[in-house]
Tab-separated table of C-alpha atoms (C1' of nucleotides) in Angstrom:
chain	number	residue	atom	x	y	z
V	1	UNK	CA	104.704	76.769	70.846
V	2	UNK	CA	105.462	73.661	68.823
V	3	UNK	CA	103.453	71.015	67.000
V	4	UNK	CA	104.333	67.457	66.108
V	5	UNK	CA	103.332	65.422	63.058
V	6	UNK	CA	104.887	62.150	61.894
V	7	UNK	CA	107.756	62.650	64.308
V	8	UNK	CA	108.602	66.072	62.911
V	9	UNK	CA	108.433	69.230	64.949
V	10	UNK	CA	106.945	72.435	63.582
V	11	UNK	CA	106.751	75.865	65.093
V	12	UNK	CA	103.816	77.119	63.068
V	13	UNK	CA	101.245	75.743	60.632
V	14	UNK	CA	102.942	77.454	57.694
V	15	UNK	CA	106.099	75.501	58.398
V	16	UNK	CA	104.108	72.256	58.434
V	17	UNK	CA	102.526	73.084	55.089
V	18	UNK	CA	105.918	73.906	53.601
V	19	UNK	CA	107.186	70.522	54.712
V	20	UNK	CA	104.717	68.986	52.265
V	21	UNK	CA	104.724	71.403	49.315
V	22	UNK	CA	107.873	73.410	50.018
V	23	UNK	CA	110.047	71.514	47.579
V	24	UNK	CA	111.306	73.457	44.620
V	25	UNK	CA	109.115	71.727	42.045
V	26	UNK	CA	106.270	70.432	44.169
V	27	UNK	CA	103.753	73.218	43.661
V	28	UNK	CA	104.208	72.969	39.899
V	29	UNK	CA	103.867	69.189	39.975
V	30	UNK	CA	100.672	69.397	42.005
V	31	UNK	CA	99.318	72.158	39.838
V	32	UNK	CA	99.910	70.005	36.773
V	33	UNK	CA	98.271	66.986	38.396
V	34	UNK	CA	95.363	69.031	39.743
V	35	UNK	CA	93.303	68.565	36.617
V	36	UNK	CA	94.931	65.634	34.822
V	37	UNK	CA	96.468	62.217	35.244
V	38	UNK	CA	99.926	62.377	33.736
V	39	UNK	CA	102.754	60.044	32.846
V	40	UNK	CA	106.348	60.738	33.799
V	41	UNK	CA	107.395	62.313	30.531
V	42	UNK	CA	104.165	64.265	30.283
V	43	UNK	CA	104.988	65.808	33.641
V	44	UNK	CA	108.483	66.575	32.449
V	45	UNK	CA	107.071	68.360	29.426
V	46	UNK	CA	104.532	70.192	31.572
V	47	UNK	CA	107.244	71.543	33.875
V	48	UNK	CA	109.991	73.168	31.834
V	49	UNK	CA	113.362	73.175	33.547
V	50	UNK	CA	113.041	70.126	35.758
V	51	UNK	CA	115.371	67.210	35.100
V	52	UNK	CA	114.610	63.547	35.531
V	53	UNK	CA	116.474	63.150	38.800
V	54	UNK	CA	114.740	66.027	40.539
V	55	UNK	CA	111.351	65.134	39.112
V	56	UNK	CA	111.725	61.569	40.366
V	57	UNK	CA	112.820	62.733	43.800
V	58	UNK	CA	110.026	65.212	44.284
V	59	UNK	CA	107.432	62.767	42.995
V	60	UNK	CA	108.601	60.154	45.481
V	61	UNK	CA	108.382	62.635	48.333
V	62	UNK	CA	104.887	63.706	47.338
V	63	UNK	CA	103.889	60.060	47.137
V	64	UNK	CA	105.448	59.453	50.562
V	65	UNK	CA	103.291	62.239	51.970
V	66	UNK	CA	100.169	60.772	50.404
V	67	UNK	CA	99.601	63.737	48.137
V	68	UNK	CA	99.902	61.829	44.875
V	69	UNK	CA	99.519	58.227	43.790
V	70	UNK	CA	101.885	56.378	41.504
V	71	UNK	CA	100.491	53.588	39.364
V	72	UNK	CA	102.707	51.215	37.405
V	73	UNK	CA	101.293	49.338	34.427
V	74	UNK	CA	103.409	46.263	33.699
V	75	UNK	CA	103.564	46.807	29.979
V	76	UNK	CA	106.232	47.137	27.315
V	77	UNK	CA	107.093	49.919	26.948
V	78	UNK	CA	106.554	50.672	30.642
V	79	UNK	CA	103.820	53.067	31.667
V	80	UNK	CA	103.604	54.916	34.968
V	81	UNK	CA	100.802	57.285	35.825
V	82	UNK	CA	100.718	59.931	38.494
V	83	UNK	CA	97.493	61.297	39.897
V	84	UNK	CA	96.534	63.508	42.796
V	85	UNK	CA	94.921	61.822	45.822
V	86	UNK	CA	91.870	63.034	47.721
V	87	UNK	CA	94.240	64.282	50.385
V	88	UNK	CA	96.288	66.075	47.748
V	89	UNK	CA	93.150	67.772	46.460
V	90	UNK	CA	92.870	69.626	49.751
V	91	UNK	CA	95.971	71.541	48.645
V	92	UNK	CA	94.322	72.894	45.519
V	93	UNK	CA	92.884	76.008	47.217
V	94	UNK	CA	96.421	76.915	48.279
V	95	UNK	CA	97.682	76.517	44.737
V	96	UNK	CA	94.766	78.491	43.384
V	97	UNK	CA	95.654	81.334	45.719
V	98	UNK	CA	99.196	81.128	44.395
V	99	UNK	CA	97.978	81.064	40.796
V	100	UNK	CA	95.660	84.002	41.256
V	101	UNK	CA	98.398	86.051	42.873
V	102	UNK	CA	100.788	85.084	40.087
V	103	UNK	CA	98.268	86.061	37.426
V	104	UNK	CA	97.867	89.433	39.048
V	105	UNK	CA	101.625	89.795	39.475
V	106	UNK	CA	102.117	89.229	35.780
V	107	UNK	CA	100.164	92.433	35.337
V	108	UNK	CA	97.178	90.907	33.788
V	109	UNK	CA	93.545	91.871	33.603
V	110	UNK	CA	90.703	89.488	33.967
V	111	UNK	CA	90.424	88.308	30.403
V	112	UNK	CA	94.099	87.872	29.609
V	113	UNK	CA	96.006	84.727	29.029
V	114	UNK	CA	97.246	84.047	32.529
V	115	UNK	CA	93.972	84.430	34.342
V	116	UNK	CA	92.311	82.436	31.600
V	117	UNK	CA	94.809	79.651	32.165
V	118	UNK	CA	93.898	79.573	35.868
V	119	UNK	CA	90.204	79.460	35.093
V	120	UNK	CA	90.544	76.718	32.508
V	121	UNK	CA	92.226	74.560	35.072
V	122	UNK	CA	89.506	75.270	37.604
V	123	UNK	CA	86.916	74.291	35.057
V	124	UNK	CA	88.636	71.030	34.192
V	125	UNK	CA	88.855	70.203	37.881
V	126	UNK	CA	85.171	70.825	38.309
V	127	UNK	CA	84.401	68.547	35.392
V	128	UNK	CA	86.559	65.821	36.868
V	129	UNK	CA	84.855	66.164	40.248
V	130	UNK	CA	81.321	65.942	38.918
E	1	UNK	CA	102.216	79.751	26.426
E	2	UNK	CA	104.740	81.961	28.190
E	3	UNK	CA	104.676	85.202	30.160
E	4	UNK	CA	107.361	87.756	30.779
E	5	UNK	CA	107.990	89.890	33.848
E	6	UNK	CA	111.150	91.849	34.655
E	7	UNK	CA	112.996	90.042	31.906
E	8	UNK	CA	112.134	86.617	33.277
E	9	UNK	CA	110.076	84.072	31.426
E	10	UNK	CA	107.355	82.046	33.111
E	11	UNK	CA	105.218	79.252	31.788
E	12	UNK	CA	102.382	79.624	34.257
E	13	UNK	CA	101.251	82.030	36.958
E	14	UNK	CA	102.208	79.593	39.702
E	15	UNK	CA	105.786	79.675	38.469
E	16	UNK	CA	105.765	83.463	38.604
E	17	UNK	CA	104.469	83.454	42.159
E	18	UNK	CA	107.112	80.935	43.193
E	19	UNK	CA	109.768	83.224	41.788
E	20	UNK	CA	108.809	85.726	44.488
E	21	UNK	CA	107.980	83.542	47.494
E	22	UNK	CA	109.537	80.234	46.459
E	23	UNK	CA	112.691	80.673	48.531
E	24	UNK	CA	113.199	78.238	51.345
E	25	UNK	CA	112.514	80.763	54.136
E	26	UNK	CA	110.470	83.395	52.347
E	27	UNK	CA	106.991	82.263	53.310
E	28	UNK	CA	108.011	82.107	56.961
E	29	UNK	CA	109.654	85.529	56.791
E	30	UNK	CA	106.573	87.073	55.210
E	31	UNK	CA	104.307	85.314	57.639
E	32	UNK	CA	106.323	86.727	60.534
E	33	UNK	CA	106.261	90.215	59.037
E	34	UNK	CA	102.572	90.020	58.179
E	35	UNK	CA	101.503	91.354	61.539
E	36	UNK	CA	104.629	92.980	62.988
E	37	UNK	CA	107.649	95.109	62.215
E	38	UNK	CA	110.706	93.107	63.242
E	39	UNK	CA	114.426	93.599	63.642
E	40	UNK	CA	116.950	91.204	62.187
E	41	UNK	CA	117.503	89.203	65.339
E	42	UNK	CA	113.800	89.167	66.133
E	43	UNK	CA	113.231	87.551	62.758
E	44	UNK	CA	115.956	85.071	63.487
E	45	UNK	CA	114.243	84.139	66.731
E	46	UNK	CA	110.862	83.970	65.036
E	47	UNK	CA	112.138	81.507	62.441
E	48	UNK	CA	113.916	78.614	64.145
E	49	UNK	CA	116.548	76.963	61.989
E	50	UNK	CA	117.538	79.849	59.751
E	51	UNK	CA	121.101	81.141	59.974
E	52	UNK	CA	122.250	84.719	59.516
E	53	UNK	CA	123.596	84.214	56.013
E	54	UNK	CA	120.424	82.709	54.630
E	55	UNK	CA	118.209	85.153	56.463
E	56	UNK	CA	120.163	88.063	55.030
E	57	UNK	CA	120.035	86.607	51.544
E	58	UNK	CA	116.316	85.927	51.537
E	59	UNK	CA	115.566	89.325	53.042
E	60	UNK	CA	117.549	91.042	50.303
E	61	UNK	CA	115.698	89.124	47.627
E	62	UNK	CA	112.334	89.980	49.135
E	63	UNK	CA	113.399	93.599	49.320
E	64	UNK	CA	114.546	93.438	45.693
E	65	UNK	CA	111.090	92.204	44.704
E	66	UNK	CA	109.419	95.023	46.639
E	67	UNK	CA	107.729	92.694	49.076
E	68	UNK	CA	109.414	94.042	52.193
E	69	UNK	CA	111.106	97.283	53.180
E	70	UNK	CA	114.389	97.537	55.059
E	71	UNK	CA	114.973	100.541	57.266
E	72	UNK	CA	118.361	101.274	58.797
E	73	UNK	CA	118.565	103.464	61.875
E	74	UNK	CA	122.076	104.912	62.209
E	75	UNK	CA	122.373	104.246	65.907
E	76	UNK	CA	124.755	102.512	68.277
E	77	UNK	CA	124.095	99.648	68.618
E	78	UNK	CA	122.828	99.418	65.014
E	79	UNK	CA	119.149	98.824	64.404
E	80	UNK	CA	117.552	97.514	61.214
E	81	UNK	CA	113.833	97.061	60.851
E	82	UNK	CA	111.975	94.975	58.311
E	83	UNK	CA	108.360	95.552	57.449
E	84	UNK	CA	105.990	94.267	54.787
E	85	UNK	CA	105.075	96.647	51.952
E	86	UNK	CA	101.605	97.259	50.548
E	87	UNK	CA	102.594	95.091	47.631
E	88	UNK	CA	103.787	92.413	50.042
E	89	UNK	CA	100.437	92.506	51.802
E	90	UNK	CA	98.784	91.185	48.654
E	91	UNK	CA	100.583	87.920	49.397
E	92	UNK	CA	98.929	87.485	52.765
E	93	UNK	CA	95.882	85.628	51.417
E	94	UNK	CA	98.248	83.077	49.901
E	95	UNK	CA	100.016	82.632	53.221
E	96	UNK	CA	96.704	82.387	55.028
E	97	UNK	CA	95.687	79.581	52.701
E	98	UNK	CA	98.984	77.892	53.520
E	99	UNK	CA	98.480	78.432	57.243
E	100	UNK	CA	94.940	77.125	57.219
E	101	UNK	CA	95.973	74.033	55.325
E	102	UNK	CA	98.868	73.517	57.720
E	103	UNK	CA	96.604	73.875	60.736
E	104	UNK	CA	94.315	71.253	59.311
E	105	UNK	CA	97.239	69.020	58.366
E	106	UNK	CA	98.467	69.109	61.946
E	107	UNK	CA	95.243	67.326	62.762
E	108	UNK	CA	93.707	70.110	64.662
E	109	UNK	CA	90.141	71.074	65.386
E	110	UNK	CA	88.843	74.572	65.325
E	111	UNK	CA	89.721	75.590	68.843
E	112	UNK	CA	93.172	74.091	69.073
E	113	UNK	CA	96.504	75.795	69.286
E	114	UNK	CA	97.429	75.908	65.623
E	115	UNK	CA	94.201	77.315	64.296
E	116	UNK	CA	94.203	79.759	67.165
E	117	UNK	CA	97.673	80.903	66.156
E	118	UNK	CA	96.435	81.570	62.626
E	119	UNK	CA	93.473	83.524	63.889
E	120	UNK	CA	95.520	85.583	66.302
E	121	UNK	CA	97.712	86.693	63.452
E	122	UNK	CA	94.684	87.586	61.358
E	123	UNK	CA	93.350	89.630	64.218
E	124	UNK	CA	96.594	91.525	64.698
E	125	UNK	CA	96.690	92.270	60.995
E	126	UNK	CA	93.188	93.638	61.135
E	127	UNK	CA	94.126	95.848	64.041
E	128	UNK	CA	97.157	97.151	62.194
E	129	UNK	CA	95.087	97.856	59.104
E	130	UNK	CA	92.378	99.816	60.908
C	1	DC	C1'	126.528	94.683	70.735
C	2	DT	C1'	123.818	94.236	66.264
C	3	DG	C1'	123.794	93.150	61.502
C	4	DA	C1'	126.100	91.261	58.100
C	5	DA	C1'	130.224	89.693	54.926
C	6	DT	C1'	133.637	85.964	54.270
C	7	DC	C1'	135.585	81.441	54.045
C	8	DC	C1'	135.297	76.647	53.792
C	9	DG	C1'	133.519	71.786	53.837
C	10	DG	C1'	129.560	69.149	52.847
C	11	DA	C1'	124.979	68.675	50.744
C	12	DA	C1'	121.916	69.344	47.204
C	13	DA	C1'	120.851	70.331	42.413
C	14	DG	C1'	121.848	70.095	37.402
C	15	DA	C1'	123.398	67.859	32.924
C	16	DT	C1'	123.820	63.904	30.560
C	17	DA	C1'	124.749	59.074	29.547
C	18	DC	C1'	123.032	54.786	30.315
C	19	DT	C1'	119.798	50.581	31.467
C	20	DG	C1'	115.655	47.281	32.246
P	1	DC	C1'	109.366	54.893	28.690
P	2	DA	C1'	110.741	55.638	33.082
P	3	DG	C1'	113.752	56.093	35.487
P	4	DT	C1'	119.180	55.310	37.586
P	5	DA	C1'	124.273	56.387	37.697
P	6	DT	C1'	127.737	59.487	37.385
P	7	DC	C1'	129.958	63.660	37.180
P	8	DT	C1'	130.006	68.677	37.732
P	9	DT	C1'	128.424	72.765	39.685
P	10	DT	C1'	126.005	75.368	42.663
P	11	DC	C1'	124.054	76.135	47.094
P	12	DC	C1'	123.785	75.865	52.116
P	13	DG	C1'	125.308	75.757	57.104
P	14	DG	C1'	128.497	76.931	60.696
P	15	DA	C1'	132.162	79.399	62.320
P	16	DT	C1'	134.646	83.332	62.158
P	17	DT	C1'	135.384	88.005	61.217
P	18	DC	C1'	134.272	92.741	60.746
P	19	DA	C1'	132.107	97.410	60.526
P	20	DG	C1'	129.015	100.901	62.663
DNA sequence: CTGAATCCGGAAAGATACTG
DNA sequence: CAGTATCTTTCCGGATTCAG
């Protein structure tokens, strides 16, 4: 059984989802943008290990897929802001599942740092959505 | 804030989770093994596009992380079975979130093929777990 | 015959210098 | 500041080979 979307062929829904967030840095980018609007270098600081070329590439692909929005302010020095779109927000439950699993994997009880980090993000998202 | 697990350093739980299932084919492998025990070439058929080298590599990494178990039967012709471990099963909710999002992304209503495929897998898992 | 290791060419990723 | 350009390195895919 196959499915088609935007001219691409997928053999299962998981494969289709991976086409959007399967990039090496994409989940981390989305997770960072889930509760904040960030500039390019803020993203780079938020995601240790990514270099400018890769960050640019993955951001462009996410924008192409309508998951994030890129806004250029014609100022000096230049300012570019990245924010998650409404469509992108539908991915947050997936990332939360990933975060919760990761928190558990890190061998952490409810009140430890990792789980707290997940919850803080959830809270900030809720505040933004109100 | 950083976390450590098995000598690796992570900056957030999502990063830790990606370390385990972030490989290009890993989600699809786990999804295939979520409701069935499969042999090497069955996996290869279940995951269109993967070649033997990559499949072997990703399987070894998943085995290394304790997510799947590899069983060799010393027969002629040789037989190798892969199955998900109890630890690996804790990842299924993450993959279900991915599958559900993918089904929706494919522009599908409740009773269409993609969502049905997700549900069929869920059902088979439930049967296996009974 | 299945499952996998090896070899090689091309593609992708990484580091870093540079520019509007 | 927000990226590009360039160079290096690593990874991936396909074919072939090989062991049980």
